[in-house]
Amino acid sequence: MKRVVKMQTNNINTVPATINKQDMALQISGTAKSFIRRSAQVLSILCFVAIAVLASCDMKPRIGFLMDSLEIERWNKDKALFEEKVKELGGVAVIAVADSDPDKQLEQARQMIDEGVDVLVVVPVDLEKAGEIVKLAHQSYVPVISYDRLIKNCNLDYYVSTDNINIGELQANYLTKISPQGNYVLISGPTSDYNAYLLHLGWMNVLQPLIDKGDINVVLDEFSEFWLPDEAYRILSQYLKDKNEVDAIICGNDALASGAIAALKEHKKDGRVLLAGQDADIQAVRNIVAGYQTITIYKPIESLAFAAANAAIKISDGEAPSNMHITVNNGKRLVPAILLQASIVNSQNIKMTVIQEGYIGEQDIFN
């Protein structure tokens, strides 16, 4: 019988007499190799999972949204809705605001393209200069959607907006039905925004026959530098210093309309002159309730944001948007487009329009 020598637990160098030290070393070596092998397998699985997760993230379409400014109320809604819709459709929205600086917007576009966005959606600061964004994007095979405002004289891919000529016609039609004769003031937006021209065209489609008949006299017709209240205040105040003949005012948006109201108040004419704006800003709707503004135009912002987001996601997947049934000439090509319809908001239908649509809360208007 072999004698077994007990191991001392406190002495690592003590080995049972029946075990060869070389054999023990080989056993330890085999165990270590097995442990290393199992660890390598686990590590390999973890790496595969990590790569799969990262690949999944990278597979989400990245949609760049280049915006002009957030100074006007409605653009904050566009921003939030577009971001929400892109996320719902499985993409990631990358947003930059140019603060009304066309050069800054171009640099933001360059950065987004360098960072690998799949599609650019652009609210152009300047209708002509934004063409450089389209050229830059196409060099990297990035398609461009013009949002709300048309980018002119370039190979623009797509255009999503409302029918701005129709909006101008809605404004002019409403006021001329109330006052088919009289002195009209027209305050358009900036010439850097093609929408200003389209709205003016819509106005004149309605007004020109009445002008030709001698029923309406356009006593003031000016484009502003920006879509801001101070612009309309300056333009109208200067006119009212010398003349008081004004029966109706059509403004390119609600911000301009609010500036017109301020000028009218100074000359004791607030509530006595017909006034049209657009965008359905909260303050504009309050002004309608108060009797300072006659109408505003409600653009379906949620539908607009969804249409642009949906088109961008489809394009990023290599599909053509299926609902672009018309084209718009941007001076260079016929651009596939979606043009949504807007609606009039007046004192009688506020609850049936902006409140019912959830665009503005009732308490925000009447409290």
mmCIF file of C-alpha atoms in Angstrom:
data_model
loop_
_atom_site.group_PDB
_atom_site.id
_atom_site.type_symbol
_atom_site.label_atom_id
_atom_site.label_comp_id
_atom_site.label_asym_id
_atom_site.label_seq_id
_atom_site.Cartn_x
_atom_site.Cartn_y
_atom_site.Cartn_z
ATOM 1 C CA MET A 1 0.000 0.000 0.000
ATOM 2 C CA LYS A 2 1.259 3.389 -0.899
ATOM 3 C CA ARG A 3 1.546 5.871 1.927
ATOM 4 C CA VAL A 4 -0.379 9.044 1.426
ATOM 5 C CA VAL A 5 1.134 12.218 2.725
ATOM 6 C CA LYS A 6 -1.423 14.904 3.746
ATOM 7 C CA MET A 7 -1.118 18.286 2.115
ATOM 8 C CA GLN A 8 -0.546 21.282 4.295
ATOM 9 C CA THR A 9 -3.028 23.890 3.248
ATOM 10 C CA ASN A 10 -0.713 26.644 4.315
ATOM 11 C CA ASN A 11 2.205 25.471 2.186
ATOM 12 C CA ILE A 12 1.733 25.741 -1.526
ATOM 13 C CA ASN A 13 4.954 23.899 -2.263
ATOM 14 C CA THR A 14 3.880 20.747 -0.449
ATOM 15 C CA VAL A 15 2.663 18.083 -2.879
ATOM 16 C CA PRO A 16 1.235 14.578 -2.217
ATOM 17 C CA ALA A 17 4.007 12.017 -2.481
ATOM 18 C CA THR A 18 1.999 9.984 -4.961
ATOM 19 C CA ILE A 19 1.685 12.890 -7.462
ATOM 20 C CA ASN A 20 4.508 13.796 -9.747
ATOM 21 C CA LYS A 21 5.162 17.560 -9.844
ATOM 22 C CA GLN A 22 5.522 17.482 -13.612
ATOM 23 C CA ASP A 23 2.131 15.770 -13.956
ATOM 24 C CA MET A 24 0.566 18.434 -11.757
ATOM 25 C CA ALA A 25 2.046 21.198 -13.888
ATOM 26 C CA LEU A 26 0.560 19.589 -16.973
ATOM 27 C CA GLN A 27 -2.864 19.374 -15.265
ATOM 28 C CA ILE A 28 -2.740 23.068 -14.331
ATOM 29 C CA SER A 29 -1.619 23.959 -17.832
ATOM 30 C CA GLY A 30 -4.571 22.022 -19.342
ATOM 31 C CA THR A 31 -7.048 23.699 -16.997
ATOM 32 C CA ALA A 32 -5.684 27.140 -17.862
ATOM 33 C CA LYS A 33 -5.952 26.419 -21.567
ATOM 34 C CA SER A 34 -9.555 25.269 -21.131
ATOM 35 C CA PHE A 35 -10.383 28.449 -19.163
ATOM 36 C CA ILE A 36 -8.732 30.639 -21.777
ATOM 37 C CA ARG A 37 -10.566 28.826 -24.546
ATOM 38 C CA ARG A 38 -13.952 29.271 -22.834
ATOM 39 C CA SER A 39 -13.160 32.926 -22.080
ATOM 40 C CA ALA A 40 -12.245 33.541 -25.711
ATOM 41 C CA GLN A 41 -15.549 31.997 -26.793
ATOM 42 C CA VAL A 42 -17.519 34.225 -24.401
ATOM 43 C CA LEU A 43 -15.556 37.284 -25.488
ATOM 44 C CA SER A 44 -16.187 36.421 -29.135
ATOM 45 C CA ILE A 45 -19.942 36.182 -28.482
ATOM 46 C CA LEU A 46 -19.943 39.512 -26.624
ATOM 47 C CA CYS A 47 -18.050 41.188 -29.456
ATOM 48 C CA PHE A 48 -20.508 39.780 -31.990
ATOM 49 C CA VAL A 49 -23.463 41.118 -29.968
ATOM 50 C CA ALA A 50 -21.805 44.540 -29.629
ATOM 51 C CA ILE A 51 -21.103 44.700 -33.357
ATOM 52 C CA ALA A 52 -24.688 43.657 -34.111
ATOM 53 C CA VAL A 53 -26.048 46.376 -31.818
ATOM 54 C CA LEU A 54 -23.805 49.024 -33.367
ATOM 55 C CA ALA A 55 -24.731 47.848 -36.849
ATOM 56 C CA SER A 56 -28.398 48.049 -35.911
ATOM 57 C CA CYS A 57 -27.925 51.661 -34.763
ATOM 58 C CA ASP A 58 -26.034 52.523 -37.909
ATOM 59 C CA MET A 59 -28.822 51.039 -40.040
ATOM 60 C CA LYS A 60 -31.257 53.705 -38.865
ATOM 61 C CA PRO A 61 -31.598 56.339 -41.605
ATOM 62 C CA ARG A 62 -30.135 59.695 -40.579
ATOM 63 C CA ILE A 63 -32.244 62.569 -41.890
ATOM 64 C CA GLY A 64 -30.763 66.055 -41.769
ATOM 65 C CA PHE A 65 -33.246 68.894 -41.169
ATOM 66 C CA LEU A 66 -31.756 72.308 -41.978
ATOM 67 C CA MET A 67 -33.976 75.105 -40.674
ATOM 68 C CA ASP A 68 -33.914 78.856 -41.246
ATOM 69 C CA SER A 69 -34.942 80.228 -37.849
ATOM 70 C CA LEU A 70 -37.081 79.482 -34.803
ATOM 71 C CA GLU A 71 -38.077 83.104 -34.174
ATOM 72 C CA ILE A 72 -41.563 82.553 -35.591
ATOM 73 C CA GLU A 73 -43.854 80.343 -33.505
ATOM 74 C CA ARG A 74 -44.846 77.835 -36.178
ATOM 75 C CA TRP A 75 -41.292 76.697 -36.903
ATOM 76 C CA ASN A 76 -40.929 75.288 -33.387
ATOM 77 C CA LYS A 77 -43.922 73.085 -34.171
ATOM 78 C CA ASP A 78 -42.420 71.992 -37.492
ATOM 79 C CA LYS A 79 -39.192 71.062 -35.712
ATOM 80 C CA ALA A 80 -40.870 68.991 -32.991
ATOM 81 C CA LEU A 81 -43.286 67.270 -35.380
ATOM 82 C CA PHE A 82 -40.634 66.424 -37.976
ATOM 83 C CA GLU A 83 -38.326 64.948 -35.335
ATOM 84 C CA GLU A 84 -41.216 62.914 -33.911
ATOM 85 C CA LYS A 85 -42.338 61.599 -37.302
ATOM 86 C CA VAL A 86 -38.821 60.572 -38.376
ATOM 87 C CA LYS A 87 -38.403 58.671 -35.097
ATOM 88 C CA GLU A 88 -41.785 56.951 -35.538
ATOM 89 C CA LEU A 89 -40.703 55.815 -38.999
ATOM 90 C CA GLY A 90 -37.479 54.302 -37.667
ATOM 91 C CA GLY A 91 -35.021 57.082 -38.465
ATOM 92 C CA VAL A 92 -32.949 59.656 -36.616
ATOM 93 C CA ALA A 93 -33.463 63.380 -37.243
ATOM 94 C CA VAL A 94 -30.359 65.584 -37.141
ATOM 95 C CA ILE A 95 -31.444 69.226 -36.781
ATOM 96 C CA ALA A 96 -29.579 72.511 -37.276
ATOM 97 C CA VAL A 97 -30.924 76.084 -37.219
ATOM 98 C CA ALA A 98 -29.155 78.722 -39.319
ATOM 99 C CA ASP A 99 -30.502 81.846 -37.554
ATOM 100 C CA SER A 100 -31.405 83.333 -40.960
ATOM 101 C CA ASP A 101 -27.789 83.188 -42.164
ATOM 102 C CA PRO A 102 -27.440 81.491 -45.602
ATOM 103 C CA ASP A 103 -23.679 80.992 -45.208
ATOM 104 C CA LYS A 104 -24.169 79.352 -41.826
ATOM 105 C CA GLN A 105 -26.798 77.071 -43.353
ATOM 106 C CA LEU A 106 -24.350 76.005 -46.068
ATOM 107 C CA GLU A 107 -21.736 75.133 -43.439
ATOM 108 C CA GLN A 108 -24.308 73.178 -41.460
ATOM 109 C CA ALA A 109 -25.158 71.252 -44.613
ATOM 110 C CA ARG A 110 -21.484 70.494 -45.234
ATOM 111 C CA GLN A 111 -21.083 69.198 -41.671
ATOM 112 C CA MET A 112 -24.159 66.977 -41.905
ATOM 113 C CA ILE A 113 -22.992 65.536 -45.229
ATOM 114 C CA ASP A 114 -19.531 64.853 -43.788
ATOM 115 C CA GLU A 115 -21.162 63.095 -40.828
ATOM 116 C CA GLY A 116 -23.056 60.792 -43.181
ATOM 117 C CA VAL A 117 -26.710 61.859 -43.312
ATOM 118 C CA ASP A 118 -28.732 59.876 -45.841
ATOM 119 C CA VAL A 119 -31.112 62.672 -46.895
ATOM 120 C CA LEU A 120 -31.233 66.443 -46.389
ATOM 121 C CA VAL A 121 -34.521 68.263 -45.765
ATOM 122 C CA VAL A 122 -34.029 72.018 -46.124
ATOM 123 C CA VAL A 123 -36.045 75.072 -45.136
ATOM 124 C CA PRO A 124 -33.904 77.466 -47.205
ATOM 125 C CA VAL A 125 -32.776 80.775 -45.774
ATOM 126 C CA ASP A 126 -32.271 82.080 -49.300
ATOM 127 C CA LEU A 127 -34.049 80.639 -52.336
ATOM 128 C CA GLU A 128 -31.001 81.034 -54.619
ATOM 129 C CA LYS A 129 -28.056 80.463 -52.261
ATOM 130 C CA ALA A 130 -29.584 77.229 -51.010
ATOM 131 C CA GLY A 131 -28.878 75.852 -54.485
ATOM 132 C CA GLU A 132 -25.271 75.484 -53.296
ATOM 133 C CA ILE A 133 -26.520 73.080 -50.630
ATOM 134 C CA VAL A 134 -28.142 70.950 -53.327
ATOM 135 C CA LYS A 135 -24.927 70.897 -55.399
ATOM 136 C CA LEU A 136 -22.839 70.028 -52.353
ATOM 137 C CA ALA A 137 -25.208 67.241 -51.319
ATOM 138 C CA HIS A 138 -25.293 65.719 -54.795
ATOM 139 C CA GLN A 139 -21.494 65.494 -54.829
ATOM 140 C CA SER A 140 -21.878 62.971 -52.002
ATOM 141 C CA TYR A 141 -24.998 61.374 -53.524
ATOM 142 C CA VAL A 142 -27.273 62.820 -50.822
ATOM 143 C CA PRO A 143 -30.806 63.660 -52.066
ATOM 144 C CA VAL A 144 -32.431 66.957 -51.012
ATOM 145 C CA ILE A 145 -36.052 67.744 -50.137
ATOM 146 C CA SER A 146 -37.050 71.414 -50.064
ATOM 147 C CA TYR A 147 -39.447 71.935 -47.144
ATOM 148 C CA ASP A 148 -42.198 74.582 -47.218
ATOM 149 C CA ARG A 149 -40.031 76.943 -49.316
ATOM 150 C CA LEU A 150 -38.835 76.180 -52.823
ATOM 151 C CA ILE A 151 -35.105 76.175 -53.604
ATOM 152 C CA LYS A 152 -34.705 77.815 -56.993
ATOM 153 C CA ASN A 153 -32.540 77.179 -60.084
ATOM 154 C CA CYS A 154 -30.878 73.900 -59.142
ATOM 155 C CA ASN A 155 -31.370 70.160 -59.599
ATOM 156 C CA LEU A 156 -33.553 69.873 -56.521
ATOM 157 C CA ASP A 157 -34.847 66.338 -55.915
ATOM 158 C CA TYR A 158 -38.180 66.904 -54.169
ATOM 159 C CA TYR A 159 -40.431 69.647 -52.770
ATOM 160 C CA VAL A 160 -42.958 69.369 -49.908
ATOM 161 C CA SER A 161 -45.108 72.393 -49.117
ATOM 162 C CA THR A 162 -48.577 73.909 -49.109
ATOM 163 C CA ASP A 163 -50.104 75.531 -52.183
ATOM 164 C CA ASN A 164 -48.936 79.080 -51.503
ATOM 165 C CA ILE A 165 -50.627 80.625 -54.541
ATOM 166 C CA ASN A 166 -53.901 79.198 -53.251
ATOM 167 C CA ILE A 167 -53.178 80.625 -49.784
ATOM 168 C CA GLY A 168 -52.802 84.100 -51.302
ATOM 169 C CA GLU A 169 -56.065 83.619 -53.166
ATOM 170 C CA LEU A 170 -57.838 82.514 -49.978
ATOM 171 C CA GLN A 171 -56.683 85.659 -48.163
ATOM 172 C CA ALA A 172 -57.644 88.051 -50.960
ATOM 173 C CA ASN A 173 -60.966 86.344 -51.714
ATOM 174 C CA TYR A 174 -62.086 86.545 -48.102
ATOM 175 C CA LEU A 175 -61.320 90.250 -47.725
ATOM 176 C CA THR A 176 -62.728 91.277 -51.104
ATOM 177 C CA LYS A 177 -66.025 89.564 -50.337
ATOM 178 C CA ILE A 178 -66.333 91.791 -47.275
ATOM 179 C CA SER A 179 -64.893 94.874 -48.942
ATOM 180 C CA PRO A 180 -65.110 94.602 -52.768
ATOM 181 C CA GLN A 181 -64.146 98.268 -53.018
ATOM 182 C CA GLY A 182 -61.552 100.352 -51.196
ATOM 183 C CA ASN A 183 -57.890 100.965 -50.528
ATOM 184 C CA TYR A 184 -55.739 97.885 -50.012
ATOM 185 C CA VAL A 185 -52.266 97.561 -48.492
ATOM 186 C CA LEU A 186 -50.095 94.538 -49.396
ATOM 187 C CA ILE A 187 -47.135 93.599 -47.183
ATOM 188 C CA SER A 188 -45.233 90.597 -48.534
ATOM 189 C CA GLY A 189 -42.412 88.619 -46.992
ATOM 190 C CA PRO A 190 -38.729 88.807 -47.960
ATOM 191 C CA THR A 191 -37.658 88.383 -51.574
ATOM 192 C CA SER A 192 -35.180 85.716 -50.428
ATOM 193 C CA ASP A 193 -38.184 83.429 -49.824
ATOM 194 C CA TYR A 194 -40.025 82.273 -52.952
ATOM 195 C CA ASN A 195 -43.217 81.882 -50.918
ATOM 196 C CA ALA A 196 -43.440 85.671 -50.760
ATOM 197 C CA TYR A 197 -43.715 85.795 -54.560
ATOM 198 C CA LEU A 198 -46.232 82.952 -54.665
ATOM 199 C CA LEU A 199 -48.470 84.571 -52.048
ATOM 200 C CA HIS A 200 -48.308 87.891 -53.906
ATOM 201 C CA LEU A 201 -49.234 86.121 -57.132
ATOM 202 C CA GLY A 202 -52.266 84.632 -55.386
ATOM 203 C CA TRP A 203 -53.303 88.067 -54.116
ATOM 204 C CA MET A 204 -53.056 89.607 -57.554
ATOM 205 C CA ASN A 205 -54.991 86.751 -59.167
ATOM 206 C CA VAL A 206 -57.961 87.983 -57.135
ATOM 207 C CA LEU A 207 -57.261 91.696 -56.903
ATOM 208 C CA GLN A 208 -56.224 92.495 -60.472
ATOM 209 C CA PRO A 209 -59.707 92.182 -62.037
ATOM 210 C CA LEU A 210 -61.077 94.478 -59.313
ATOM 211 C CA ILE A 211 -58.175 96.890 -59.823
ATOM 212 C CA ASP A 212 -58.894 96.927 -63.552
ATOM 213 C CA LYS A 213 -62.534 97.773 -62.830
ATOM 214 C CA GLY A 214 -61.471 100.636 -60.584
ATOM 215 C CA ASP A 215 -63.102 99.094 -57.508
ATOM 216 C CA ILE A 216 -59.891 98.460 -55.589
ATOM 217 C CA ASN A 217 -56.889 100.722 -55.285
ATOM 218 C CA VAL A 218 -53.629 99.214 -54.000
ATOM 219 C CA VAL A 219 -52.183 102.167 -52.109
ATOM 220 C CA LEU A 220 -49.125 100.342 -50.761
ATOM 221 C CA ASP A 221 -47.411 97.201 -52.041
ATOM 222 C CA GLU A 222 -44.071 96.294 -50.433
ATOM 223 C CA PHE A 223 -41.865 93.296 -49.703
ATOM 224 C CA SER A 224 -40.332 93.160 -46.225
ATOM 225 C CA GLU A 225 -36.760 92.239 -45.391
ATOM 226 C CA PHE A 226 -37.733 89.567 -42.858
ATOM 227 C CA TRP A 227 -40.889 87.713 -41.778
ATOM 228 C CA LEU A 228 -40.981 89.735 -38.555
ATOM 229 C CA PRO A 229 -43.412 92.200 -36.865
ATOM 230 C CA ASP A 230 -41.012 95.158 -36.924
ATOM 231 C CA GLU A 231 -40.942 95.043 -40.707
ATOM 232 C CA ALA A 232 -44.700 95.514 -41.138
ATOM 233 C CA TYR A 233 -44.786 98.067 -38.333
ATOM 234 C CA ARG A 234 -42.123 100.138 -40.077
ATOM 235 C CA ILE A 235 -43.737 99.881 -43.517
ATOM 236 C CA LEU A 236 -47.273 100.687 -42.371
ATOM 237 C CA SER A 237 -46.290 103.375 -39.859
ATOM 238 C CA GLN A 238 -44.416 105.264 -42.543
ATOM 239 C CA TYR A 239 -47.463 105.132 -44.813
ATOM 240 C CA LEU A 240 -49.946 106.169 -42.096
ATOM 241 C CA LYS A 241 -47.901 109.250 -41.142
ATOM 242 C CA ASP A 242 -49.049 111.004 -44.300
ATOM 243 C CA LYS A 243 -52.143 109.103 -45.398
ATOM 244 C CA ASN A 244 -55.077 107.440 -43.689
ATOM 245 C CA GLU A 245 -56.735 105.753 -46.647
ATOM 246 C CA VAL A 246 -56.713 102.056 -45.828
ATOM 247 C CA ASP A 247 -59.647 99.649 -45.772
ATOM 248 C CA ALA A 248 -57.850 96.302 -45.894
ATOM 249 C CA ILE A 249 -54.357 94.882 -45.339
ATOM 250 C CA ILE A 250 -53.048 91.538 -46.555
ATOM 251 C CA CYS A 251 -49.858 90.320 -44.854
ATOM 252 C CA GLY A 252 -47.610 87.427 -45.804
ATOM 253 C CA ASN A 253 -47.777 85.898 -42.317
ATOM 254 C CA ASP A 254 -49.111 86.467 -38.810
ATOM 255 C CA ALA A 255 -45.886 88.009 -37.550
ATOM 256 C CA LEU A 256 -46.199 90.749 -40.160
ATOM 257 C CA ALA A 257 -49.903 91.076 -39.320
ATOM 258 C CA SER A 258 -49.060 91.656 -35.642
ATOM 259 C CA GLY A 259 -46.693 94.474 -36.653
ATOM 260 C CA ALA A 260 -49.483 95.978 -38.754
ATOM 261 C CA ILE A 261 -51.823 95.839 -35.740
ATOM 262 C CA ALA A 262 -49.274 97.747 -33.647
ATOM 263 C CA ALA A 263 -49.102 100.481 -36.305
ATOM 264 C CA LEU A 264 -52.904 100.621 -36.609
ATOM 265 C CA LYS A 265 -53.260 100.984 -32.835
ATOM 266 C CA GLU A 266 -50.962 103.987 -32.828
ATOM 267 C CA HIS A 267 -53.203 105.651 -35.413
ATOM 268 C CA LYS A 268 -56.488 104.654 -33.704
ATOM 269 C CA LYS A 269 -57.433 102.299 -36.536
ATOM 270 C CA ASP A 270 -57.163 98.925 -34.817
ATOM 271 C CA GLY A 271 -60.290 96.839 -35.359
ATOM 272 C CA ARG A 272 -61.483 99.171 -38.118
ATOM 273 C CA VAL A 273 -59.342 97.767 -40.951
ATOM 274 C CA LEU A 274 -59.697 94.286 -42.466
ATOM 275 C CA LEU A 275 -56.514 92.283 -41.893
ATOM 276 C CA ALA A 276 -55.370 88.884 -43.199
ATOM 277 C CA GLY A 277 -52.328 86.898 -42.097
ATOM 278 C CA GLN A 278 -51.241 83.266 -42.196
ATOM 279 C CA ASP A 279 -49.737 80.508 -40.005
ATOM 280 C CA ALA A 280 -52.456 80.427 -37.302
ATOM 281 C CA ASP A 281 -50.099 81.628 -34.562
ATOM 282 C CA ILE A 282 -51.659 81.677 -31.082
ATOM 283 C CA GLN A 283 -51.466 85.479 -30.876
ATOM 284 C CA ALA A 284 -53.053 85.821 -34.313
ATOM 285 C CA VAL A 285 -56.005 83.685 -33.248
ATOM 286 C CA ARG A 286 -56.304 85.776 -30.068
ATOM 287 C CA ASN A 287 -56.260 88.898 -32.252
ATOM 288 C CA ILE A 288 -59.105 87.439 -34.319
ATOM 289 C CA VAL A 289 -61.135 86.854 -31.136
ATOM 290 C CA ALA A 290 -60.362 90.419 -30.022
ATOM 291 C CA GLY A 291 -61.403 91.837 -33.410
ATOM 292 C CA TYR A 292 -57.981 93.175 -34.453
ATOM 293 C CA GLN A 293 -57.400 90.599 -37.204
ATOM 294 C CA THR A 294 -59.977 89.282 -39.674
ATOM 295 C CA ILE A 295 -58.507 85.915 -40.691
ATOM 296 C CA THR A 296 -55.418 83.781 -40.602
ATOM 297 C CA ILE A 297 -54.538 80.745 -42.701
ATOM 298 C CA TYR A 298 -54.033 77.381 -41.041
ATOM 299 C CA LYS A 299 -51.403 75.238 -42.695
ATOM 300 C CA PRO A 300 -51.608 71.508 -41.895
ATOM 301 C CA ILE A 301 -48.200 71.485 -40.190
ATOM 302 C CA GLU A 302 -48.498 67.932 -38.865
ATOM 303 C CA SER A 303 -49.367 66.594 -42.324
ATOM 304 C CA LEU A 304 -46.541 68.648 -43.824
ATOM 305 C CA ALA A 305 -43.984 67.292 -41.350
ATOM 306 C CA PHE A 306 -45.227 63.721 -41.863
ATOM 307 C CA ALA A 307 -45.126 64.024 -45.665
ATOM 308 C CA ALA A 308 -41.530 65.265 -45.573
ATOM 309 C CA ALA A 309 -40.420 62.686 -42.996
ATOM 310 C CA ASN A 310 -42.115 59.845 -44.872
ATOM 311 C CA ALA A 311 -40.565 60.926 -48.175
ATOM 312 C CA ALA A 312 -37.108 61.186 -46.585
ATOM 313 C CA ILE A 313 -37.293 57.708 -45.060
ATOM 314 C CA LYS A 314 -38.475 56.179 -48.337
ATOM 315 C CA ILE A 315 -35.676 57.902 -50.265
ATOM 316 C CA SER A 316 -33.097 56.676 -47.742
ATOM 317 C CA ASP A 317 -34.332 53.115 -48.437
ATOM 318 C CA GLY A 318 -33.868 53.634 -52.159
ATOM 319 C CA GLU A 319 -37.574 54.101 -52.888
ATOM 320 C CA ALA A 320 -39.230 56.991 -54.705
ATOM 321 C CA PRO A 321 -41.972 58.732 -52.697
ATOM 322 C CA SER A 322 -45.254 57.402 -54.035
ATOM 323 C CA ASN A 323 -47.472 60.417 -53.368
ATOM 324 C CA MET A 324 -45.672 63.110 -55.371
ATOM 325 C CA HIS A 325 -48.185 63.380 -58.181
ATOM 326 C CA ILE A 326 -47.387 66.902 -59.378
ATOM 327 C CA THR A 327 -44.300 68.855 -60.399
ATOM 328 C CA VAL A 328 -43.232 72.431 -59.698
ATOM 329 C CA ASN A 329 -40.860 74.385 -61.938
ATOM 330 C CA ASN A 330 -37.972 75.772 -59.869
ATOM 331 C CA GLY A 331 -36.345 77.504 -62.840
ATOM 332 C CA LYS A 332 -34.030 74.584 -63.583
ATOM 333 C CA ARG A 333 -36.235 71.497 -63.628
ATOM 334 C CA LEU A 334 -39.706 70.191 -62.906
ATOM 335 C CA VAL A 335 -39.436 69.065 -59.288
ATOM 336 C CA PRO A 336 -41.671 66.230 -58.010
ATOM 337 C CA ALA A 337 -43.802 67.788 -55.294
ATOM 338 C CA ILE A 338 -46.451 67.434 -52.620
ATOM 339 C CA LEU A 339 -48.610 70.546 -52.170
ATOM 340 C CA LEU A 340 -51.054 70.360 -49.274
ATOM 341 C CA GLN A 341 -54.162 72.510 -48.957
ATOM 342 C CA ALA A 342 -54.565 75.179 -46.278
ATOM 343 C CA SER A 343 -57.754 76.535 -44.706
ATOM 344 C CA ILE A 344 -59.167 79.836 -43.437
ATOM 345 C CA VAL A 345 -59.508 80.514 -39.716
ATOM 346 C CA ASN A 346 -61.984 83.225 -38.736
ATOM 347 C CA SER A 347 -63.913 84.165 -35.608
ATOM 348 C CA GLN A 348 -66.695 81.697 -36.429
ATOM 349 C CA ASN A 349 -64.668 78.526 -37.065
ATOM 350 C CA ILE A 350 -61.780 78.655 -34.564
ATOM 351 C CA LYS A 351 -63.096 75.666 -32.611
ATOM 352 C CA MET A 352 -63.742 73.678 -35.783
ATOM 353 C CA THR A 353 -60.243 74.265 -37.179
ATOM 354 C CA VAL A 354 -57.170 74.847 -35.021
ATOM 355 C CA ILE A 355 -58.754 73.651 -31.759
ATOM 356 C CA GLN A 356 -60.383 70.529 -33.217
ATOM 357 C CA GLU A 357 -57.123 69.657 -35.021
ATOM 358 C CA GLY A 358 -55.242 69.943 -31.722
ATOM 359 C CA TYR A 359 -53.006 72.644 -33.155
ATOM 360 C CA ILE A 360 -53.857 75.130 -30.387
ATOM 361 C CA GLY A 361 -55.481 74.413 -27.021
ATOM 362 C CA GLU A 362 -58.766 76.183 -26.326
ATOM 363 C CA GLN A 363 -57.449 77.451 -22.994
ATOM 364 C CA ASP A 364 -54.486 79.066 -24.770
ATOM 365 C CA ILE A 365 -56.855 81.212 -26.819
ATOM 366 C CA PHE A 366 -59.676 82.141 -24.479
ATOM 367 C CA ASN A 367 -57.939 82.288 -21.071
#
